[in-house]
Amino acid sequence: MKLKGSEIVAEVLLEQKVDTVFGYPGGTILNIYDTLYSYQDKIKHILASHEQHAAHAADGYARATGKTGVVFATSGPGATNLVTGIATAFMDSIPMVAITCNVPDSLVGRDAFQEICITGVTMPITKHNYFVNKVEDLADALRNAFRIAQSGRKGPVLVDITKDVTAATIDFEKQEPLPVTEMPKADMTDIEKVAELINKAQRPIVYFGGGVAASCASKQLAELLQKADIPGTYTMMAAGVLGYDDKKNLGLIGMHGSVASNKAVDKADLVLALGTRFSDRVALNMKKFAEGATIVQIDIDKSEINKNVQVDLSIVSDVKEALDKLIPLVEKVDRSEWIDKIREWKKVRGDKKEGNAKIHPYEIVTAVCDLTDKETIYVTDVGQHQMWAAQYLKHKNTRCFVTSGGLGTMGFGYGAAIGAQIGCPEKRVIHFTGDGSFHMNLAEACTAISHNLPIITVIMNNSVLGMVYQWQTAFYGKRYSATTPERKTDFVKVIEGFGGKGYRATNPEEFEAAFTEALKSEGPVWIDCIISREERVLPMIPNGGTVNDMIVG
């Protein structure tokens, strides 16, 4: 059948089982939006207030569902507004397809109105991208974009289409989605070496990251830890892979990780790193990270092997496939002496109350967890509140914690919460943010209102840019440069102006009452929680430091 390019876009989306896209219309993409009008019973379009937040919504949708998120944008500033969202997905290995439209091919290279070479701009932050200026290439480019996004180490792909291609007509035949590239598989000889190291180790620990979540290997991980009596620690990208109440769970690792996690890695004789890349927020001093241990790294991406920390044995493999081979070879061992030592370290915590406010971060997070069920999805922006959420949330499920890890994108949260809620309408979505981050994305309240999304936003409001303020307090002689903005925003009035509900909480009782009421609401609710600017995220290991430099109080 003969179809216009814009219709081919819609048909390929249907081939890929896409039923939701996020975006913002504009001149060069108008043909696609005109076609969407005819497909609105099959493809839902979510209009964001800004293209960046549309990209974050597609990202949050992908993180919460495991599907590929899709975002549309027009040329010029519409396309460049996607860049931060694409980079966020790239750093955290999130499958996303960004579809942009450019000026007609006859105007390319002439500095036409709203022309930009978006493929050049995004080349370093995509797995691949396509510039389509011939209608004959359109369907294949789109199909391959979805294949690449979900193959191997997942990530974003961009397809930029000239406007004339969206209007051109060509024969089109429907196809099944292209198969994803086969995952790399572990060599059995290497697996046997890993098993031997585990069986002989006296103080082993498993350090795991987002690759375990991406490969759906939580069951295998739990089985390994239980069988071999090994504790585990995780990066933010793996929050929820182990239940918070799992006895083998030591909590978060790294700069703001638990004392037990960081000390266990420091004192271990074997570190098994699964689906993780030894980022500088985990291995703050890469030369001294687990320097007394044999380090084994299993990761799907060959480029991550020995990139940050030199390891003793590496395997390029899908984590789930490798664990399936490894578990039968691991012996049941009693490591009670090692576990007892770690149990003592777990008693040292950093959740002390600071400042003169009557409500404290861990009280807020704990109350939220106690009042919601285990299927709740928690979404954060970036800053102190993000770390408090990561430390204190009672994670139960692999896709329950949506946050920007690698890029650390302030302004990520509300768009991502919208995407998560659209993707998982049967689940409750709680959005944690700080007043600094929230000023970057609160306009998305209009989107939440338009779709009557029951997202509860919990604002930890200390009237400063908290994380940078904390660093200035600790390391810059309390010279608070540009971190005390003296804003007078009344968040309760703002959300009421958008058409939602707002509450303010200055103590635990007020918060619990407000949150209980918020749970009854069918639309978006904000709760403005007044906390002290003197609250710190603890423990903390300074950049370049080791566990010996850890600040716990």
Tab-separated table of C-alpha atoms in Angstrom, residues 89-504:
chain	number	residue	atom	x	y	z
A	89	ALA	CA	18.877	8.226	29.103
A	90	PHE	CA	22.277	7.547	27.546
A	91	MET	CA	24.161	7.763	30.829
A	92	ASP	CA	21.723	5.370	32.521
A	93	SER	CA	21.315	2.984	29.548
A	94	ILE	CA	17.589	3.596	29.042
A	95	PRO	CA	15.920	2.508	25.755
A	96	MET	CA	14.435	5.532	24.007
A	97	VAL	CA	13.707	6.540	20.420
A	98	ALA	CA	13.660	10.281	19.726
A	99	ILE	CA	11.980	11.244	16.457
A	100	THR	CA	12.663	14.763	15.230
A	101	CYS	CA	11.864	16.492	11.951
A	102	ASN	CA	14.116	18.914	10.133
A	103	VAL	CA	13.738	21.490	7.396
A	104	PRO	CA	13.091	20.204	3.838
A	105	ASP	CA	16.127	18.596	2.212
A	106	SER	CA	16.433	21.479	-0.261
A	107	LEU	CA	17.078	23.850	2.674
A	108	VAL	CA	19.516	21.687	4.615
A	109	GLY	CA	22.814	23.490	5.080
A	110	ARG	CA	21.374	26.921	4.265
A	111	ASP	CA	20.796	28.060	7.877
A	112	ALA	CA	17.070	27.906	7.283
A	113	PHE	CA	14.624	28.953	9.975
A	114	GLN	CA	14.873	26.508	12.884
A	115	GLU	CA	17.453	24.349	11.099
A	116	ILE	CA	19.913	22.431	13.271
A	117	CYS	CA	22.098	19.387	12.634
A	118	ILE	CA	20.625	17.445	15.529
A	119	THR	CA	22.369	14.218	14.497
A	120	GLY	CA	25.697	16.007	14.903
A	121	VAL	CA	24.652	17.478	18.225
A	122	THR	CA	23.524	14.134	19.642
A	123	MET	CA	26.162	11.835	18.173
A	124	PRO	CA	28.107	11.515	21.478
A	125	ILE	CA	24.957	10.843	23.539
A	126	THR	CA	23.121	8.265	21.441
A	127	LYS	CA	23.837	4.640	20.655
A	128	HIS	CA	23.207	5.543	17.024
A	129	ASN	CA	21.319	8.152	15.043
A	130	TYR	CA	19.870	8.504	11.575
A	131	PHE	CA	19.376	11.441	9.218
A	132	VAL	CA	16.609	10.492	6.795
A	133	ASN	CA	16.282	12.645	3.671
A	134	LYS	CA	14.915	9.928	1.377
A	135	VAL	CA	11.520	8.364	1.983
A	136	GLU	CA	12.921	5.013	0.809
A	137	ASP	CA	15.116	4.904	3.924
A	138	LEU	CA	12.488	5.894	6.472
A	139	ALA	CA	10.915	2.607	7.527
A	140	ASP	CA	14.249	0.800	7.849
A	141	ALA	CA	15.754	3.627	9.900
A	142	LEU	CA	12.845	3.594	12.344
A	143	ARG	CA	12.807	-0.186	12.656
A	144	ASN	CA	16.528	-0.302	13.280
A	145	ALA	CA	16.245	2.486	15.846
A	146	PHE	CA	13.964	0.331	17.988
A	147	ARG	CA	16.197	-2.715	17.535
A	148	ILE	CA	19.318	-0.812	18.564
A	149	ALA	CA	17.657	0.849	21.557
A	150	GLN	CA	16.838	-2.542	23.093
A	151	SER	CA	19.918	-4.502	21.984
A	152	GLY	CA	22.848	-5.242	24.265
A	153	ARG	CA	23.464	-2.317	26.587
A	154	LYS	CA	20.237	-0.398	26.063
A	155	GLY	CA	20.147	3.291	25.224
A	156	PRO	CA	18.653	6.125	23.151
A	157	VAL	CA	18.559	6.368	19.358
A	158	LEU	CA	17.568	9.479	17.381
A	159	VAL	CA	15.915	9.572	13.950
A	160	ASP	CA	15.869	12.991	12.234
A	161	ILE	CA	13.544	13.208	9.222
A	162	THR	CA	13.368	16.048	6.726
A	163	LYS	CA	9.901	17.559	6.314
A	164	ASP	CA	9.646	16.647	2.631
A	165	VAL	CA	10.145	12.975	3.516
A	166	THR	CA	7.113	13.085	5.823
A	167	ALA	CA	5.020	14.311	2.869
A	168	ALA	CA	6.449	11.972	0.211
A	169	THR	CA	4.590	8.790	-0.801
A	170	ILE	CA	5.995	5.284	-1.245
A	171	ASP	CA	4.916	1.648	-1.142
A	172	PHE	CA	4.899	0.259	2.387
A	173	GLU	CA	4.676	-3.294	3.702
A	174	LYS	CA	4.158	-4.138	7.346
A	175	GLN	CA	6.857	-6.172	9.083
A	176	GLU	CA	7.441	-7.855	12.399
A	177	PRO	CA	9.887	-5.998	14.683
A	178	LEU	CA	13.514	-6.774	13.953
A	179	PRO	CA	15.079	-9.175	16.476
A	180	VAL	CA	17.414	-7.583	18.986
A	181	THR	CA	21.084	-8.414	18.686
A	182	GLU	CA	22.008	-11.621	20.492
A	183	MET	CA	23.449	-10.990	23.932
A	184	PRO	CA	27.112	-11.819	24.542
A	185	LYS	CA	27.454	-15.048	26.510
A	186	ALA	CA	29.931	-16.001	29.182
A	187	ASP	CA	32.562	-18.620	28.428
A	188	MET	CA	32.152	-21.604	30.748
A	189	THR	CA	35.868	-21.685	31.535
A	190	ASP	CA	35.695	-18.142	32.893
A	191	ILE	CA	32.538	-18.937	34.878
A	192	GLU	CA	34.337	-21.857	36.505
A	193	LYS	CA	37.162	-19.505	37.532
A	194	VAL	CA	34.670	-17.127	39.129
A	195	ALA	CA	32.991	-19.976	40.988
A	196	GLU	CA	36.352	-21.133	42.307
A	197	LEU	CA	37.167	-17.633	43.551
A	198	ILE	CA	33.797	-17.384	45.318
A	199	ASN	CA	34.116	-20.804	46.919
A	200	LYS	CA	37.556	-19.994	48.333
A	201	ALA	CA	36.806	-16.448	49.468
A	202	GLN	CA	36.427	-15.661	53.161
A	203	ARG	CA	35.154	-12.087	52.829
A	204	PRO	CA	33.314	-11.826	49.476
A	205	ILE	CA	30.842	-9.136	48.508
A	206	VAL	CA	28.680	-8.602	45.427
A	207	TYR	CA	28.514	-5.049	44.125
A	208	PHE	CA	25.795	-4.699	41.509
A	209	GLY	CA	24.377	-1.982	39.277
A	210	GLY	CA	21.788	-1.146	36.665
A	211	GLY	CA	22.839	-4.012	34.414
A	212	VAL	CA	21.249	-6.459	36.837
A	213	ALA	CA	17.966	-4.569	36.625
A	214	ALA	CA	18.178	-4.255	32.830
A	215	SER	CA	18.745	-8.002	32.407
A	216	CYS	CA	15.901	-8.869	34.832
A	217	ALA	CA	18.327	-10.870	36.947
A	218	SER	CA	17.030	-10.016	40.420
A	219	LYS	CA	15.915	-13.604	41.068
A	220	GLN	CA	19.302	-15.002	40.072
A	221	LEU	CA	21.138	-12.410	42.173
A	222	ALA	CA	19.097	-13.242	45.280
A	223	GLU	CA	19.718	-16.944	44.723
A	224	LEU	CA	23.479	-16.425	44.464
A	225	LEU	CA	23.646	-14.312	47.624
A	226	GLN	CA	21.542	-16.775	49.586
A	227	LYS	CA	23.303	-19.922	48.430
A	228	ALA	CA	26.840	-18.595	48.916
A	229	ASP	CA	25.993	-16.512	52.024
A	230	ILE	CA	27.366	-13.325	50.437
A	231	PRO	CA	26.193	-9.773	51.233
A	232	GLY	CA	25.342	-7.381	48.396
A	233	THR	CA	25.567	-3.642	47.847
A	234	TYR	CA	24.176	-1.618	44.973
A	235	THR	CA	24.348	1.585	42.963
A	236	MET	CA	21.308	3.863	42.637
A	237	MET	CA	20.494	2.285	39.278
A	238	ALA	CA	19.925	-1.044	41.033
A	239	ALA	CA	17.734	0.165	43.900
A	240	GLY	CA	14.941	-2.337	44.431
A	241	VAL	CA	16.719	-5.295	42.827
A	242	LEU	CA	17.062	-6.642	46.382
A	243	GLY	CA	14.260	-6.008	48.840
A	244	TYR	CA	15.169	-3.479	51.521
A	245	ASP	CA	14.473	-6.119	54.187
A	246	ASP	CA	16.623	-8.815	52.558
A	247	LYS	CA	19.228	-9.785	55.151
A	248	LYS	CA	21.912	-9.837	52.461
A	249	ASN	CA	21.189	-6.224	51.476
A	250	LEU	CA	23.796	-3.773	52.802
A	251	GLY	CA	22.261	-0.783	51.074
A	252	LEU	CA	23.668	1.872	48.770
A	253	ILE	CA	27.401	2.061	48.032
A	254	GLY	CA	29.592	5.066	47.287
A	255	MET	CA	29.781	8.723	48.249
A	256	HIS	CA	26.539	8.631	50.233
A	257	GLY	CA	26.359	4.895	50.674
A	258	SER	CA	26.026	3.080	53.966
A	259	VAL	CA	28.940	2.608	56.325
A	260	ALA	CA	28.474	-1.159	56.080
A	261	SER	CA	28.580	-1.192	52.257
A	262	ASN	CA	31.697	0.908	51.943
A	263	LYS	CA	33.572	-0.835	54.739
A	264	ALA	CA	32.622	-4.268	53.428
A	265	VAL	CA	34.034	-3.460	49.990
A	266	ASP	CA	37.163	-1.999	51.576
A	267	LYS	CA	37.784	-5.096	53.720
A	268	ALA	CA	36.632	-7.723	51.212
A	269	ASP	CA	38.973	-10.319	49.744
A	270	LEU	CA	36.694	-10.755	46.702
A	271	VAL	CA	34.459	-8.209	44.967
A	272	LEU	CA	32.098	-9.556	42.313
A	273	ALA	CA	30.907	-6.562	40.257
A	274	LEU	CA	27.754	-7.309	38.261
A	275	GLY	CA	26.364	-4.973	35.598
A	276	THR	CA	28.130	-1.923	36.948
A	277	ARG	CA	30.856	0.430	35.800
A	278	PHE	CA	32.776	1.598	38.910
A	279	SER	CA	31.702	5.207	38.498
A	280	ASP	CA	33.532	7.981	40.313
A	281	ARG	CA	30.617	8.267	42.772
A	282	VAL	CA	31.267	4.663	43.821
A	283	ALA	CA	35.008	4.296	43.395
A	284	LEU	CA	35.861	7.770	44.649
A	285	ASN	CA	39.548	6.867	44.763
A	286	MET	CA	39.846	4.406	41.923
A	287	LYS	CA	43.399	3.326	42.768
A	288	LYS	CA	42.433	2.420	46.327
A	289	PHE	CA	39.002	0.945	45.657
A	290	ALA	CA	38.885	-2.551	47.188
A	291	GLU	CA	42.662	-2.621	46.941
A	292	GLY	CA	42.926	-5.741	49.099
A	293	ALA	CA	40.438	-7.741	47.045
A	294	THR	CA	40.408	-9.805	43.903
A	295	ILE	CA	37.949	-7.982	41.622
A	296	VAL	CA	35.775	-9.775	39.090
A	297	GLN	CA	33.655	-7.746	36.650
A	298	ILE	CA	30.767	-9.135	34.594
A	299	ASP	CA	29.228	-6.601	32.208
A	300	ILE	CA	27.494	-6.620	28.847
A	301	ASP	CA	29.557	-3.686	27.552
A	302	LYS	CA	33.173	-4.496	26.703
A	303	SER	CA	34.116	-0.806	26.857
A	304	GLU	CA	33.376	-0.758	30.609
A	305	ILE	CA	35.947	-3.433	31.402
A	306	ASN	CA	38.999	-1.879	33.080
A	307	LYS	CA	37.800	1.612	32.149
A	308	ASN	CA	37.756	2.984	35.698
A	309	VAL	CA	39.059	0.255	37.995
A	310	GLN	CA	41.528	-2.409	36.950
A	311	VAL	CA	40.041	-5.858	37.565
A	312	ASP	CA	41.599	-9.280	37.948
A	313	LEU	CA	39.048	-11.212	35.896
A	314	SER	CA	36.429	-9.934	33.477
A	315	ILE	CA	33.576	-11.504	31.556
A	316	VAL	CA	31.653	-9.753	28.792
A	317	SER	CA	28.179	-11.188	29.115
A	318	ASP	CA	24.552	-10.548	29.872
A	319	VAL	CA	24.425	-10.721	33.675
A	320	LYS	CA	21.416	-13.011	33.857
A	321	GLU	CA	22.962	-15.515	31.472
A	322	ALA	CA	26.235	-15.477	33.417
A	323	LEU	CA	24.493	-15.984	36.774
A	324	ASP	CA	22.453	-18.884	35.412
A	325	LYS	CA	25.736	-20.609	34.611
A	326	LEU	CA	27.487	-19.559	37.815
A	327	ILE	CA	24.940	-20.473	40.494
A	328	PRO	CA	25.116	-24.290	40.069
A	329	LEU	CA	28.908	-24.158	40.532
A	330	VAL	CA	28.821	-22.110	43.738
A	331	GLU	CA	29.044	-24.042	46.984
A	332	LYS	CA	26.943	-23.477	50.074
A	333	VAL	CA	29.285	-21.875	52.582
A	334	ASP	CA	28.761	-20.559	56.103
A	335	ARG	CA	30.269	-17.087	56.273
A	336	SER	CA	28.752	-16.114	59.616
A	337	GLU	CA	32.004	-14.582	60.902
A	338	TRP	CA	32.099	-12.157	57.933
A	339	ILE	CA	28.380	-11.436	58.215
A	340	ASP	CA	28.686	-10.737	61.955
A	341	LYS	CA	31.436	-8.186	61.327
A	342	ILE	CA	29.289	-6.440	58.735
A	343	ARG	CA	26.338	-6.462	61.126
A	344	GLU	CA	28.370	-4.333	63.531
A	345	TRP	CA	29.136	-1.817	60.784
A	346	LYS	CA	25.422	-1.601	59.944
A	347	LYS	CA	24.778	-0.120	63.385
A	348	VAL	CA	26.602	3.081	62.362
A	349	ARG	CA	24.137	5.291	60.489
A	350	GLY	CA	23.967	8.893	59.321
A	351	ASP	CA	20.305	9.691	59.936
A	352	LYS	CA	20.806	12.129	62.795
A	353	LYS	CA	18.460	15.095	63.126
A	354	GLU	CA	20.089	18.428	62.259
A	355	GLY	CA	18.877	22.008	62.233
A	356	ASN	CA	15.932	23.537	64.040
A	357	ALA	CA	13.075	22.339	61.816
A	358	LYS	CA	10.446	20.083	63.341
A	359	ILE	CA	10.420	17.552	60.498
A	360	HIS	CA	13.419	15.690	59.119
A	361	PRO	CA	14.096	13.972	55.780
A	362	TYR	CA	14.205	10.398	57.023
A	363	GLU	CA	10.904	10.954	58.848
A	364	ILE	CA	9.316	12.090	55.581
A	365	VAL	CA	10.622	9.170	53.532
A	366	THR	CA	9.775	6.626	56.230
A	367	ALA	CA	6.219	7.934	56.534
A	368	VAL	CA	5.716	7.726	52.768
A	369	CYS	CA	6.862	4.102	52.741
A	370	ASP	CA	4.685	3.175	55.708
A	371	LEU	CA	1.585	4.669	54.073
A	372	THR	CA	2.014	3.177	50.581
A	373	ASP	CA	2.168	-0.371	49.249
A	374	LYS	CA	5.119	-2.306	47.881
A	375	GLU	CA	4.098	-1.669	44.248
A	376	THR	CA	4.652	2.084	44.605
A	377	ILE	CA	7.003	3.742	42.106
A	378	TYR	CA	9.268	6.404	43.585
A	379	VAL	CA	10.682	9.081	41.296
A	380	THR	CA	13.246	11.711	42.282
A	381	ASP	CA	14.895	14.815	40.980
A	382	VAL	CA	18.582	15.320	41.836
A	383	GLY	CA	20.111	16.653	45.037
A	384	GLN	CA	19.939	15.968	48.748
A	385	HIS	CA	16.371	14.659	48.568
A	386	GLN	CA	17.508	12.104	45.970
A	387	MET	CA	20.137	10.723	48.331
A	388	TRP	CA	17.771	10.656	51.309
A	389	ALA	CA	15.243	8.782	49.171
A	390	ALA	CA	17.878	6.303	48.012
A	391	GLN	CA	19.022	5.732	51.595
A	392	TYR	CA	15.675	5.379	53.366
A	393	LEU	CA	13.116	4.104	50.864
A	394	LYS	CA	11.888	0.590	51.499
A	395	HIS	CA	12.521	-0.686	47.975
A	396	LYS	CA	10.696	-3.838	46.969
A	397	ASN	CA	10.750	-4.051	43.168
A	398	THR	CA	13.323	-3.639	40.425
A	399	ARG	CA	11.516	-0.831	38.576
A	400	CYS	CA	10.294	0.989	41.677
A	401	PHE	CA	13.014	3.678	41.821
A	402	VAL	CA	13.300	6.126	38.918
A	403	THR	CA	16.142	8.624	39.156
A	404	SER	CA	18.858	10.280	37.088
A	405	GLY	CA	22.085	8.586	38.116
A	406	GLY	CA	24.886	9.137	35.626
A	407	LEU	CA	24.038	12.638	34.406
A	408	GLY	CA	22.483	13.846	37.669
A	409	THR	CA	19.797	15.909	35.957
A	410	MET	CA	18.036	18.467	38.118
A	411	GLY	CA	14.592	18.885	36.567
A	412	PHE	CA	14.300	15.193	35.669
A	413	GLY	CA	11.693	14.241	38.229
A	414	TYR	CA	8.279	15.610	37.283
A	415	GLY	CA	8.518	14.621	33.624
A	416	ALA	CA	9.774	11.163	34.608
A	417	ALA	CA	6.952	10.812	37.153
A	418	ILE	CA	4.428	11.621	34.437
A	419	GLY	CA	5.969	9.016	32.146
A	420	ALA	CA	5.982	6.412	34.909
A	421	GLN	CA	2.347	7.121	35.802
A	422	ILE	CA	1.230	6.977	32.159
A	423	GLY	CA	3.101	3.688	31.719
A	424	CYS	CA	1.840	2.173	34.977
A	425	PRO	CA	-1.638	3.631	35.584
A	426	GLU	CA	-2.447	0.922	38.100
A	427	LYS	CA	0.422	1.930	40.401
A	428	ARG	CA	0.914	4.861	42.745
A	429	VAL	CA	3.720	7.260	41.738
A	430	ILE	CA	5.420	9.385	44.389
A	431	HIS	CA	7.704	12.190	43.243
A	432	PHE	CA	10.401	13.355	45.676
A	433	THR	CA	12.013	16.691	44.906
A	434	GLY	CA	13.783	19.651	46.463
A	435	ASP	CA	12.799	23.278	46.056
A	436	GLY	CA	15.854	23.841	43.840
A	437	SER	CA	15.120	20.993	41.417
A	438	PHE	CA	11.399	21.663	41.448
A	439	HIS	CA	11.818	25.211	40.172
A	440	MET	CA	13.243	23.623	37.020
A	441	ASN	CA	10.233	21.482	36.174
A	442	LEU	CA	7.126	22.516	38.105
A	443	ALA	CA	5.472	23.782	34.902
A	444	GLU	CA	4.762	20.129	34.100
A	445	ALA	CA	1.922	20.402	36.612
A	446	CYS	CA	-0.175	21.500	33.642
A	447	THR	CA	0.497	18.123	31.995
A	448	ALA	CA	-0.364	16.201	35.153
A	449	ILE	CA	-3.563	18.249	35.508
A	450	SER	CA	-4.559	17.773	31.849
A	451	HIS	CA	-4.404	13.997	32.255
A	452	ASN	CA	-5.631	13.927	35.859
A	453	LEU	CA	-2.582	11.970	37.020
A	454	PRO	CA	-2.608	11.133	40.751
A	455	ILE	CA	1.094	11.908	41.247
A	456	ILE	CA	1.983	13.019	44.764
A	457	THR	CA	4.945	15.406	44.835
A	458	VAL	CA	6.814	15.626	48.141
A	459	ILE	CA	8.950	18.782	48.232
A	460	MET	CA	11.821	18.832	50.718
A	461	ASN	CA	12.000	22.591	51.000
A	462	ASN	CA	15.068	24.027	52.716
A	463	SER	CA	15.109	27.305	50.709
A	464	VAL	CA	18.660	26.646	49.497
A	465	LEU	CA	20.366	24.614	46.785
A	466	GLY	CA	20.931	21.918	49.361
A	467	MET	CA	23.637	19.641	47.979
A	468	VAL	CA	25.886	22.460	46.806
A	469	TYR	CA	25.156	24.316	50.073
A	470	GLN	CA	26.309	21.208	51.971
A	471	TRP	CA	29.569	21.146	50.014
A	472	GLN	CA	30.122	24.850	50.581
A	473	THR	CA	29.584	24.301	54.308
A	474	ALA	CA	32.036	21.399	54.490
A	475	PHE	CA	34.734	22.357	52.006
A	476	TYR	CA	34.400	26.049	51.055
A	477	GLY	CA	34.452	27.831	54.388
A	478	LYS	CA	30.697	28.508	54.371
A	479	ARG	CA	31.015	30.918	51.446
A	480	TYR	CA	27.496	30.469	50.098
A	481	SER	CA	27.913	31.667	46.551
A	482	ALA	CA	24.609	31.509	44.583
A	483	THR	CA	23.074	28.802	46.775
A	484	THR	CA	20.742	30.933	48.915
A	485	PRO	CA	18.370	32.362	46.285
A	486	GLU	CA	15.877	33.829	48.789
A	487	ARG	CA	12.923	32.737	46.686
A	488	LYS	CA	9.431	33.361	48.043
A	489	THR	CA	7.576	30.703	46.032
A	490	ASP	CA	4.390	29.503	47.711
A	491	PHE	CA	4.116	25.971	46.330
A	492	VAL	CA	0.622	25.482	47.728
A	493	LYS	CA	-0.687	28.508	45.838
A	494	VAL	CA	1.208	27.511	42.697
A	495	ILE	CA	-0.358	24.044	42.423
A	496	GLU	CA	-3.774	25.515	43.219
A	497	GLY	CA	-3.212	27.941	40.352
A	498	PHE	CA	-2.572	24.988	38.040
A	499	GLY	CA	-5.752	23.315	39.281
A	500	GLY	CA	-4.364	20.780	41.736
A	501	LYS	CA	-4.230	20.404	45.505
A	502	GLY	CA	-1.484	21.599	47.826
A	503	TYR	CA	-0.557	21.074	51.458
A	504	ARG	CA	2.179	22.368	53.730
